[in-house]
């Protein structure tokens, strides 16, 4: 039996749609603290990196949370894993979300543990059994969190057993779990090159009402038929183009620029954020023309 989860009454169901964000990384704490208002609209944190953190880092995060809305993107829930779901951790996450009034929590459609943490996001087999398994765990997680969960499509390199393609698997999980999708546009492109499919067809096959937020990031071109999702480089033009296509299909959604290391100057990060804003404005303008036309 599916449980329909809505956000608590004191929370907005999601971030405002035409917003851009950055990941809150410790290496950027001082830079983000000193940033002019208006450069970005929200900050994304991995709750497991901040739950229980005190001292200077904890105080810096708290002060930023007073200035900017937070979204949360988990790293270690292992929704597709075989070990029991870590319900005590989920209770801690719920407390963190409530404490900082976080409107949005997402995790990866993958697994990352097997009798211990593997420190990587590993692909699931695309099978009916896996659909039922991960959907049940997502429903249970939503029950504990008391709010809807969004899952992110992940990049992968060595495919597990596949009775269906990634698009069919993703849609099946979203429907059976009755959860939302955090659409990582760069991951769609990475997988399309590495596993030979059309990224535009993948986007067009997603259910629009499930897409509630987006990620965009850089990658490394290892070869013509192999690219690596790194989060350590600038966004490529082909991915910007795909983000524009995603806005046309699903409407403008809160969009995070992911950068985890090899940080450029702050001005370069702001320039990429401004590219997101431009694409959002273009998509909004197209909608207005279509409606008025």
PDB file of C-alpha atoms in Angstrom:
ATOM      1  CA  UNK A   1       0.000   0.000   0.000  1.00  0.00           C
ATOM      2  CA  UNK A   2       1.421   3.376  -1.017  1.00  0.00           C
ATOM      3  CA  UNK A   3       1.481   6.296   1.394  1.00  0.00           C
ATOM      4  CA  UNK A   4       1.069   9.783  -0.024  1.00  0.00           C
ATOM      5  CA  UNK A   5       3.479  12.042   1.843  1.00  0.00           C
ATOM      6  CA  UNK A   6       3.191  15.796   1.817  1.00  0.00           C
ATOM      7  CA  UNK A   7       5.514  18.314   3.420  1.00  0.00           C
ATOM      8  CA  UNK A   8       4.837  19.472   7.001  1.00  0.00           C
ATOM      9  CA  UNK A   9       2.560  22.484   7.202  1.00  0.00           C
ATOM     10  CA  UNK A  10       5.349  24.871   8.210  1.00  0.00           C
ATOM     11  CA  UNK A  11       7.436  23.992   5.151  1.00  0.00           C
ATOM     12  CA  UNK A  12       7.006  25.051   1.561  1.00  0.00           C
ATOM     13  CA  UNK A  13       6.719  21.878  -0.589  1.00  0.00           C
ATOM     14  CA  UNK A  14       9.788  22.892  -2.585  1.00  0.00           C
ATOM     15  CA  UNK A  15      12.146  25.741  -3.307  1.00  0.00           C
ATOM     16  CA  UNK A  16      10.857  28.541  -5.559  1.00  0.00           C
ATOM     17  CA  UNK A  17      11.200  27.364  -9.136  1.00  0.00           C
ATOM     18  CA  UNK A  18      13.353  30.089 -10.739  1.00  0.00           C
ATOM     19  CA  UNK A  19      16.240  29.757  -8.305  1.00  0.00           C
ATOM     20  CA  UNK A  20      19.893  28.793  -8.532  1.00  0.00           C
ATOM     21  CA  UNK A  21      22.083  27.255  -5.868  1.00  0.00           C
ATOM     22  CA  UNK A  22      25.559  26.145  -4.903  1.00  0.00           C
ATOM     23  CA  UNK A  23      26.766  23.227  -2.817  1.00  0.00           C
ATOM     24  CA  UNK A  24      27.914  24.196   0.670  1.00  0.00           C
ATOM     25  CA  UNK A  25      31.472  22.860   0.774  1.00  0.00           C
ATOM     26  CA  UNK A  26      33.848  23.595   3.639  1.00  0.00           C
ATOM     27  CA  UNK A  27      36.426  24.961   1.225  1.00  0.00           C
ATOM     28  CA  UNK A  28      33.870  27.584   0.167  1.00  0.00           C
ATOM     29  CA  UNK A  29      32.596  28.596   3.614  1.00  0.00           C
ATOM     30  CA  UNK A  30      34.389  31.934   3.778  1.00  0.00           C
ATOM     31  CA  UNK A  31      33.659  32.724   0.131  1.00  0.00           C
ATOM     32  CA  UNK A  32      29.950  32.022   0.502  1.00  0.00           C
ATOM     33  CA  UNK A  33      29.767  33.945   3.762  1.00  0.00           C
ATOM     34  CA  UNK A  34      31.191  37.051   2.057  1.00  0.00           C
ATOM     35  CA  UNK A  35      29.193  36.687  -1.181  1.00  0.00           C
ATOM     36  CA  UNK A  36      26.982  39.580  -2.270  1.00  0.00           C
ATOM     37  CA  UNK A  37      23.271  38.964  -1.849  1.00  0.00           C
ATOM     38  CA  UNK A  38      21.735  37.837  -5.134  1.00  0.00           C
ATOM     39  CA  UNK A  39      24.627  35.794  -6.507  1.00  0.00           C
ATOM     40  CA  UNK A  40      22.807  32.561  -5.530  1.00  0.00           C
ATOM     41  CA  UNK A  41      19.437  31.784  -3.970  1.00  0.00           C
ATOM     42  CA  UNK A  42      19.976  28.620  -1.926  1.00  0.00           C
ATOM     43  CA  UNK A  43      22.694  26.301  -0.634  1.00  0.00           C
ATOM     44  CA  UNK A  44      22.694  22.516  -0.826  1.00  0.00           C
ATOM     45  CA  UNK A  45      24.171  20.448   2.000  1.00  0.00           C
ATOM     46  CA  UNK A  46      24.758  16.754   2.553  1.00  0.00           C
ATOM     47  CA  UNK A  47      23.123  16.284   5.967  1.00  0.00           C
ATOM     48  CA  UNK A  48      25.530  13.531   7.030  1.00  0.00           C
ATOM     49  CA  UNK A  49      28.387  16.048   6.674  1.00  0.00           C
ATOM     50  CA  UNK A  50      26.728  18.577   9.011  1.00  0.00           C
ATOM     51  CA  UNK A  51      24.576  16.726  11.546  1.00  0.00           C
ATOM     52  CA  UNK A  52      26.166  17.273  14.936  1.00  0.00           C
ATOM     53  CA  UNK A  53      28.949  19.495  13.614  1.00  0.00           C
ATOM     54  CA  UNK A  54      29.848  22.294  16.030  1.00  0.00           C
ATOM     55  CA  UNK A  55      32.784  24.659  16.335  1.00  0.00           C
ATOM     56  CA  UNK A  56      33.673  27.215  13.700  1.00  0.00           C
ATOM     57  CA  UNK A  57      32.352  25.120  10.809  1.00  0.00           C
ATOM     58  CA  UNK A  58      29.023  24.507  12.515  1.00  0.00           C
ATOM     59  CA  UNK A  59      28.645  28.174  13.370  1.00  0.00           C
ATOM     60  CA  UNK A  60      29.487  29.207   9.789  1.00  0.00           C
ATOM     61  CA  UNK A  61      26.871  26.812   8.414  1.00  0.00           C
ATOM     62  CA  UNK A  62      24.265  28.062  10.904  1.00  0.00           C
ATOM     63  CA  UNK A  63      24.880  31.686   9.932  1.00  0.00           C
ATOM     64  CA  UNK A  64      24.584  30.848   6.233  1.00  0.00           C
ATOM     65  CA  UNK A  65      21.344  28.957   6.938  1.00  0.00           C
ATOM     66  CA  UNK A  66      19.952  32.159   8.451  1.00  0.00           C
ATOM     67  CA  UNK A  67      20.646  34.012   5.203  1.00  0.00           C
ATOM     68  CA  UNK A  68      19.793  31.389   2.588  1.00  0.00           C
ATOM     69  CA  UNK A  69      17.325  28.510   2.285  1.00  0.00           C
ATOM     70  CA  UNK A  70      18.974  25.082   2.486  1.00  0.00           C
ATOM     71  CA  UNK A  71      18.231  22.034   0.394  1.00  0.00           C
ATOM     72  CA  UNK A  72      19.577  18.630   1.428  1.00  0.00           C
ATOM     73  CA  UNK A  73      21.125  16.004  -0.821  1.00  0.00           C
ATOM     74  CA  UNK A  74      22.083  12.772   0.914  1.00  0.00           C
ATOM     75  CA  UNK A  75      25.101  10.587   0.223  1.00  0.00           C
ATOM     76  CA  UNK A  76      24.826   7.463   2.360  1.00  0.00           C
ATOM     77  CA  UNK A  77      21.234   6.235   2.647  1.00  0.00           C
ATOM     78  CA  UNK A  78      21.888   3.437   0.124  1.00  0.00           C
ATOM     79  CA  UNK A  79      18.305   3.228  -1.083  1.00  0.00           C
ATOM     80  CA  UNK A  80      19.081   0.281  -3.316  1.00  0.00           C
ATOM     81  CA  UNK A  81      21.232  -1.636  -0.844  1.00  0.00           C
ATOM     82  CA  UNK A  82      20.520  -5.008   0.720  1.00  0.00           C
ATOM     83  CA  UNK A  83      21.369  -4.025   4.311  1.00  0.00           C
ATOM     84  CA  UNK A  84      18.432  -2.836   6.435  1.00  0.00           C
ATOM     85  CA  UNK A  85      17.507   0.801   5.918  1.00  0.00           C
ATOM     86  CA  UNK A  86      19.240   2.973   8.515  1.00  0.00           C
ATOM     87  CA  UNK A  87      16.116   4.248  10.255  1.00  0.00           C
ATOM     88  CA  UNK A  88      17.967   5.899  13.140  1.00  0.00           C
ATOM     89  CA  UNK A  89      19.926   7.949  10.622  1.00  0.00           C
ATOM     90  CA  UNK A  90      16.672   8.914   8.890  1.00  0.00           C
ATOM     91  CA  UNK A  91      15.324  10.148  12.221  1.00  0.00           C
ATOM     92  CA  UNK A  92      18.442  12.311  12.561  1.00  0.00           C
ATOM     93  CA  UNK A  93      17.910  13.640   9.041  1.00  0.00           C
ATOM     94  CA  UNK A  94      14.303  14.490   9.870  1.00  0.00           C
ATOM     95  CA  UNK A  95      15.479  16.445  12.899  1.00  0.00           C
ATOM     96  CA  UNK A  96      18.036  18.310  10.779  1.00  0.00           C
ATOM     97  CA  UNK A  97      15.419  19.151   8.125  1.00  0.00           C
ATOM     98  CA  UNK A  98      13.001  20.403  10.765  1.00  0.00           C
ATOM     99  CA  UNK A  99      15.647  22.395  12.630  1.00  0.00           C
ATOM    100  CA  UNK A 100      16.758  24.302   9.532  1.00  0.00           C
ATOM    101  CA  UNK A 101      13.317  24.409   7.885  1.00  0.00           C
ATOM    102  CA  UNK A 102      14.640  22.558   4.821  1.00  0.00           C
ATOM    103  CA  UNK A 103      11.957  22.250   2.126  1.00  0.00           C
ATOM    104  CA  UNK A 104      13.712  19.661  -0.070  1.00  0.00           C
ATOM    105  CA  UNK A 105      15.565  16.391   0.571  1.00  0.00           C
ATOM    106  CA  UNK A 106      16.953  14.099  -2.096  1.00  0.00           C
ATOM    107  CA  UNK A 107      19.041  10.943  -2.338  1.00  0.00           C
ATOM    108  CA  UNK A 108      20.618   8.862  -5.090  1.00  0.00           C
ATOM    109  CA  UNK A 109      18.900   6.080  -6.996  1.00  0.00           C
ATOM    110  CA  UNK A 110      21.785   3.737  -6.235  1.00  0.00           C
ATOM    111  CA  UNK A 111      23.422   1.840  -3.401  1.00  0.00           C
ATOM    112  CA  UNK A 112      26.595   2.596  -1.493  1.00  0.00           C
ATOM    113  CA  UNK A 113      26.894  -0.033   1.239  1.00  0.00           C
ATOM    114  CA  UNK A 114      27.422  -3.764   1.640  1.00  0.00           C
ATOM    115  CA  UNK A 115      28.316  -4.736   5.195  1.00  0.00           C
ATOM    116  CA  UNK A 116      29.957  -1.324   5.442  1.00  0.00           C
ATOM    117  CA  UNK A 117      30.084   1.931   3.510  1.00  0.00           C
ATOM    118  CA  UNK A 118      31.608   1.628   0.024  1.00  0.00           C
ATOM    119  CA  UNK A 119      32.156   5.395  -0.525  1.00  0.00           C
ATOM    120  CA  UNK A 120      30.815   5.226  -4.057  1.00  0.00           C
ATOM    121  CA  UNK A 121      27.421   5.412  -5.740  1.00  0.00           C
ATOM    122  CA  UNK A 122      26.918   2.085  -7.487  1.00  0.00           C
ATOM    123  CA  UNK A 123      24.280   1.319 -10.136  1.00  0.00           C
ATOM    124  CA  UNK A 124      21.289  -0.888  -9.497  1.00  0.00           C
ATOM    125  CA  UNK A 125      20.248  -3.747 -11.755  1.00  0.00           C
ATOM    126  CA  UNK A 126      17.418  -2.620 -14.005  1.00  0.00           C
ATOM    127  CA  UNK A 127      14.996  -5.384 -13.067  1.00  0.00           C
ATOM    128  CA  UNK A 128      11.446  -5.707 -11.727  1.00  0.00           C
ATOM    129  CA  UNK A 129      12.837  -7.132  -8.478  1.00  0.00           C
ATOM    130  CA  UNK A 130      15.037  -4.062  -8.034  1.00  0.00           C
ATOM    131  CA  UNK A 131      12.099  -1.746  -8.761  1.00  0.00           C
ATOM    132  CA  UNK A 132      10.038  -3.362  -5.986  1.00  0.00           C
ATOM    133  CA  UNK A 133      12.989  -3.440  -3.579  1.00  0.00           C
ATOM    134  CA  UNK A 134      14.061   0.180  -3.906  1.00  0.00           C
ATOM    135  CA  UNK A 135      10.498   1.519  -4.125  1.00  0.00           C
ATOM    136  CA  UNK A 136       9.603  -0.145  -0.815  1.00  0.00           C
ATOM    137  CA  UNK A 137      12.658   1.399   0.834  1.00  0.00           C
ATOM    138  CA  UNK A 138      11.815   4.843  -0.553  1.00  0.00           C
ATOM    139  CA  UNK A 139       8.254   4.575   0.770  1.00  0.00           C
ATOM    140  CA  UNK A 140       9.579   3.593   4.188  1.00  0.00           C
ATOM    141  CA  UNK A 141      12.063   6.489   4.136  1.00  0.00           C
ATOM    142  CA  UNK A 142       9.245   8.910   3.283  1.00  0.00           C
ATOM    143  CA  UNK A 143       7.180   7.584   6.180  1.00  0.00           C
ATOM    144  CA  UNK A 144      10.026   8.218   8.627  1.00  0.00           C
ATOM    145  CA  UNK A 145      10.909  11.621   7.169  1.00  0.00           C
ATOM    146  CA  UNK A 146       7.278  12.734   7.115  1.00  0.00           C
ATOM    147  CA  UNK A 147       7.787  14.324   3.710  1.00  0.00           C
ATOM    148  CA  UNK A 148       8.317  13.401   0.079  1.00  0.00           C
ATOM    149  CA  UNK A 149      11.749  12.254  -1.068  1.00  0.00           C
ATOM    150  CA  UNK A 150      13.295  13.024  -4.445  1.00  0.00           C
ATOM    151  CA  UNK A 151      15.697  10.524  -5.991  1.00  0.00           C
ATOM    152  CA  UNK A 152      18.486  11.482  -8.370  1.00  0.00           C
ATOM    153  CA  UNK A 153      19.404   9.626 -11.535  1.00  0.00           C
ATOM    154  CA  UNK A 154      23.075   8.654 -11.200  1.00  0.00           C
ATOM    155  CA  UNK A 155      25.942   8.256 -13.633  1.00  0.00           C
ATOM    156  CA  UNK A 156      27.279   4.727 -14.002  1.00  0.00           C
ATOM    157  CA  UNK A 157      29.975   3.007 -16.035  1.00  0.00           C
ATOM    158  CA  UNK A 158      29.775  -0.778 -15.631  1.00  0.00           C
ATOM    159  CA  UNK A 159      26.137  -1.746 -16.114  1.00  0.00           C
ATOM    160  CA  UNK A 160      24.549  -4.265 -13.778  1.00  0.00           C
ATOM    161  CA  UNK A 161      22.008  -6.785 -15.080  1.00  0.00           C
ATOM    162  CA  UNK A 162      19.404  -5.046 -17.235  1.00  0.00           C
ATOM    163  CA  UNK A 163      15.968  -6.391 -18.140  1.00  0.00           C
ATOM    164  CA  UNK A 164      14.883  -2.859 -19.054  1.00  0.00           C
ATOM    165  CA  UNK A 165      16.596   0.401 -19.941  1.00  0.00           C
ATOM    166  CA  UNK A 166      17.416   3.169 -17.466  1.00  0.00           C
ATOM    167  CA  UNK A 167      14.446   5.323 -18.461  1.00  0.00           C
ATOM    168  CA  UNK A 168      11.929   2.500 -17.954  1.00  0.00           C
ATOM    169  CA  UNK A 169      13.524   1.569 -14.631  1.00  0.00           C
ATOM    170  CA  UNK A 170      13.550   5.150 -13.364  1.00  0.00           C
ATOM    171  CA  UNK A 171       9.919   5.749 -14.272  1.00  0.00           C
ATOM    172  CA  UNK A 172       8.872   2.455 -12.679  1.00  0.00           C
ATOM    173  CA  UNK A 173      10.583   3.333  -9.376  1.00  0.00           C
ATOM    174  CA  UNK A 174       9.077   6.827  -9.309  1.00  0.00           C
ATOM    175  CA  UNK A 175       5.572   5.475  -9.884  1.00  0.00           C
ATOM    176  CA  UNK A 176       5.739   2.570  -7.434  1.00  0.00           C
ATOM    177  CA  UNK A 177       7.411   4.625  -4.694  1.00  0.00           C
ATOM    178  CA  UNK A 178       5.258   7.691  -5.431  1.00  0.00           C
ATOM    179  CA  UNK A 179       8.287   9.945  -5.038  1.00  0.00           C
ATOM    180  CA  UNK A 180       9.852  12.803  -6.986  1.00  0.00           C
ATOM    181  CA  UNK A 181      12.859  13.113  -9.300  1.00  0.00           C
ATOM    182  CA  UNK A 182      15.911  15.309  -8.880  1.00  0.00           C
ATOM    183  CA  UNK A 183      16.995  15.403 -12.508  1.00  0.00           C
ATOM    184  CA  UNK A 184      20.773  15.497 -12.912  1.00  0.00           C
ATOM    185  CA  UNK A 185      21.166  16.772 -16.463  1.00  0.00           C
ATOM    186  CA  UNK A 186      24.904  16.092 -16.616  1.00  0.00           C
ATOM    187  CA  UNK A 187      24.340  12.476 -15.527  1.00  0.00           C
ATOM    188  CA  UNK A 188      21.842  12.032 -18.360  1.00  0.00           C
ATOM    189  CA  UNK A 189      24.468  13.232 -20.833  1.00  0.00           C
ATOM    190  CA  UNK A 190      27.277  11.159 -19.303  1.00  0.00           C
ATOM    191  CA  UNK A 191      25.195   7.991 -19.458  1.00  0.00           C
ATOM    192  CA  UNK A 192      23.978   8.760 -22.980  1.00  0.00           C
ATOM    193  CA  UNK A 193      27.559   8.792 -24.268  1.00  0.00           C
ATOM    194  CA  UNK A 194      28.806   5.859 -22.218  1.00  0.00           C
ATOM    195  CA  UNK A 195      25.767   3.653 -22.890  1.00  0.00           C
ATOM    196  CA  UNK A 196      24.771   4.850 -26.347  1.00  0.00           C
ATOM    197  CA  UNK A 197      21.347   6.432 -26.106  1.00  0.00           C
ATOM    198  CA  UNK A 198      19.804   9.751 -27.114  1.00  0.00           C
ATOM    199  CA  UNK A 199      19.651  12.103 -24.097  1.00  0.00           C
ATOM    200  CA  UNK A 200      16.775  14.070 -25.636  1.00  0.00           C
ATOM    201  CA  UNK A 201      14.708  10.873 -25.882  1.00  0.00           C
ATOM    202  CA  UNK A 202      15.506  10.081 -22.238  1.00  0.00           C
ATOM    203  CA  UNK A 203      14.314  13.517 -21.104  1.00  0.00           C
ATOM    204  CA  UNK A 204      11.160  13.337 -23.209  1.00  0.00           C
ATOM    205  CA  UNK A 205      10.295   9.965 -21.662  1.00  0.00           C
ATOM    206  CA  UNK A 206      10.258  11.201 -18.055  1.00  0.00           C
ATOM    207  CA  UNK A 207       6.978  12.080 -16.369  1.00  0.00           C
ATOM    208  CA  UNK A 208       6.975  15.906 -16.078  1.00  0.00           C
ATOM    209  CA  UNK A 209       5.086  16.029 -12.787  1.00  0.00           C
ATOM    210  CA  UNK A 210       7.843  14.011 -11.077  1.00  0.00           C
ATOM    211  CA  UNK A 211      10.658  16.465 -11.880  1.00  0.00           C
ATOM    212  CA  UNK A 212      10.983  18.920  -8.979  1.00  0.00           C
ATOM    213  CA  UNK A 213      14.624  20.094  -9.148  1.00  0.00           C
ATOM    214  CA  UNK A 214      17.739  19.821 -11.298  1.00  0.00           C
ATOM    215  CA  UNK A 215      21.502  19.483 -11.007  1.00  0.00           C
ATOM    216  CA  UNK A 216      24.092  20.540 -13.553  1.00  0.00           C
ATOM    217  CA  UNK A 217      27.826  19.853 -13.385  1.00  0.00           C
ATOM    218  CA  UNK A 218      31.036  19.424 -15.324  1.00  0.00           C
ATOM    219  CA  UNK A 219      32.595  16.201 -16.582  1.00  0.00           C
ATOM    220  CA  UNK A 220      35.864  14.903 -18.039  1.00  0.00           C
ATOM    221  CA  UNK A 221      36.108  13.614 -21.619  1.00  0.00           C
ATOM    222  CA  UNK A 222      38.260  10.501 -21.317  1.00  0.00           C
ATOM    223  CA  UNK A 223      37.575   9.379 -24.906  1.00  0.00           C
ATOM    224  CA  UNK A 224      34.970   9.816 -27.620  1.00  0.00           C
ATOM    225  CA  UNK A 225      32.936   7.000 -26.089  1.00  0.00           C
ATOM    226  CA  UNK A 226      33.804   7.463 -22.400  1.00  0.00           C
ATOM    227  CA  UNK A 227      33.228  10.501 -20.207  1.00  0.00           C
ATOM    228  CA  UNK A 228      33.557  10.719 -16.422  1.00  0.00           C
ATOM    229  CA  UNK A 229      31.225  12.614 -14.119  1.00  0.00           C
ATOM    230  CA  UNK A 230      33.674  14.569 -11.949  1.00  0.00           C
ATOM    231  CA  UNK A 231      31.978  17.680 -10.460  1.00  0.00           C
ATOM    232  CA  UNK A 232      35.441  19.195 -10.801  1.00  0.00           C
ATOM    233  CA  UNK A 233      35.209  21.161 -14.045  1.00  0.00           C
ATOM    234  CA  UNK A 234      33.125  23.785 -15.788  1.00  0.00           C
ATOM    235  CA  UNK A 235      29.827  22.780 -17.370  1.00  0.00           C
ATOM    236  CA  UNK A 236      30.216  21.849 -21.033  1.00  0.00           C
ATOM    237  CA  UNK A 237      28.176  23.608 -23.760  1.00  0.00           C
ATOM    238  CA  UNK A 238      26.378  20.367 -24.658  1.00  0.00           C
ATOM    239  CA  UNK A 239      25.142  20.063 -21.065  1.00  0.00           C
ATOM    240  CA  UNK A 240      23.992  23.687 -21.006  1.00  0.00           C
ATOM    241  CA  UNK A 241      22.001  22.929 -24.139  1.00  0.00           C
ATOM    242  CA  UNK A 242      20.470  19.859 -22.519  1.00  0.00           C
ATOM    243  CA  UNK A 243      19.527  21.925 -19.445  1.00  0.00           C
ATOM    244  CA  UNK A 244      17.671  24.327 -21.728  1.00  0.00           C
ATOM    245  CA  UNK A 245      15.824  21.378 -23.259  1.00  0.00           C
ATOM    246  CA  UNK A 246      14.921  20.143 -19.772  1.00  0.00           C
ATOM    247  CA  UNK A 247      13.434  23.548 -18.885  1.00  0.00           C
ATOM    248  CA  UNK A 248      11.395  23.475 -22.089  1.00  0.00           C
ATOM    249  CA  UNK A 249      10.008  20.043 -21.176  1.00  0.00           C
ATOM    250  CA  UNK A 250       9.496  20.366 -17.430  1.00  0.00           C
ATOM    251  CA  UNK A 251       9.435  24.084 -16.777  1.00  0.00           C
ATOM    252  CA  UNK A 252      11.976  26.038 -14.782  1.00  0.00           C
ATOM    253  CA  UNK A 253      12.987  24.216 -11.584  1.00  0.00           C
ATOM    254  CA  UNK A 254      15.404  25.027  -8.749  1.00  0.00           C
ATOM    255  CA  UNK A 255      18.809  24.225 -10.229  1.00  0.00           C
ATOM    256  CA  UNK A 256      22.059  23.511  -8.432  1.00  0.00           C
ATOM    257  CA  UNK A 257      25.520  24.048  -9.880  1.00  0.00           C
ATOM    258  CA  UNK A 258      27.558  21.130  -8.504  1.00  0.00           C
ATOM    259  CA  UNK A 259      31.246  21.729  -7.863  1.00  0.00           C
ATOM    260  CA  UNK A 260      33.036  19.497  -5.358  1.00  0.00           C
ATOM    261  CA  UNK A 261      36.746  20.204  -5.926  1.00  0.00           C
ATOM    262  CA  UNK A 262      39.196  22.009  -8.216  1.00  0.00           C
ATOM    263  CA  UNK A 263      37.303  25.189  -7.428  1.00  0.00           C
ATOM    264  CA  UNK A 264      37.722  28.072  -9.872  1.00  0.00           C
ATOM    265  CA  UNK A 265      37.564  31.718  -8.874  1.00  0.00           C
ATOM    266  CA  UNK A 266      34.300  32.807  -7.312  1.00  0.00           C
ATOM    267  CA  UNK A 267      33.638  35.025 -10.338  1.00  0.00           C
ATOM    268  CA  UNK A 268      33.746  31.939 -12.573  1.00  0.00           C
ATOM    269  CA  UNK A 269      31.200  30.171 -10.367  1.00  0.00           C
ATOM    270  CA  UNK A 270      28.930  33.222 -10.517  1.00  0.00           C
ATOM    271  CA  UNK A 271      29.278  33.301 -14.305  1.00  0.00           C
ATOM    272  CA  UNK A 272      27.982  29.708 -14.455  1.00  0.00           C
ATOM    273  CA  UNK A 273      25.146  30.583 -12.075  1.00  0.00           C
ATOM    274  CA  UNK A 274      24.276  33.449 -14.396  1.00  0.00           C
ATOM    275  CA  UNK A 275      24.160  31.019 -17.326  1.00  0.00           C
ATOM    276  CA  UNK A 276      21.556  29.028 -15.398  1.00  0.00           C
ATOM    277  CA  UNK A 277      19.599  32.234 -14.766  1.00  0.00           C
ATOM    278  CA  UNK A 278      19.740  33.140 -18.463  1.00  0.00           C
ATOM    279  CA  UNK A 279      18.438  29.710 -19.484  1.00  0.00           C
ATOM    280  CA  UNK A 280      15.661  30.019 -16.908  1.00  0.00           C
ATOM    281  CA  UNK A 281      14.679  33.450 -18.260  1.00  0.00           C
ATOM    282  CA  UNK A 282      14.717  32.139 -21.836  1.00  0.00           C
ATOM    283  CA  UNK A 283      12.453  29.243 -20.864  1.00  0.00           C
ATOM    284  CA  UNK A 284      10.055  31.556 -19.017  1.00  0.00           C
ATOM    285  CA  UNK A 285       9.968  33.920 -21.994  1.00  0.00           C
ATOM    286  CA  UNK A 286       9.155  31.028 -24.322  1.00  0.00           C
ATOM    287  CA  UNK A 287       6.279  29.985 -22.074  1.00  0.00           C
ATOM    288  CA  UNK A 288       4.886  33.523 -22.029  1.00  0.00           C
ATOM    289  CA  UNK A 289       5.085  33.762 -25.826  1.00  0.00           C
ATOM    290  CA  UNK A 290       3.346  30.394 -26.177  1.00  0.00           C
ATOM    291  CA  UNK A 291       0.565  31.369 -23.771  1.00  0.00           C
ATOM    292  CA  UNK A 292       0.071  34.857 -25.218  1.00  0.00           C
ATOM    293  CA  UNK A 293       0.498  33.776 -28.830  1.00  0.00           C
TER     294      UNK A 293
END
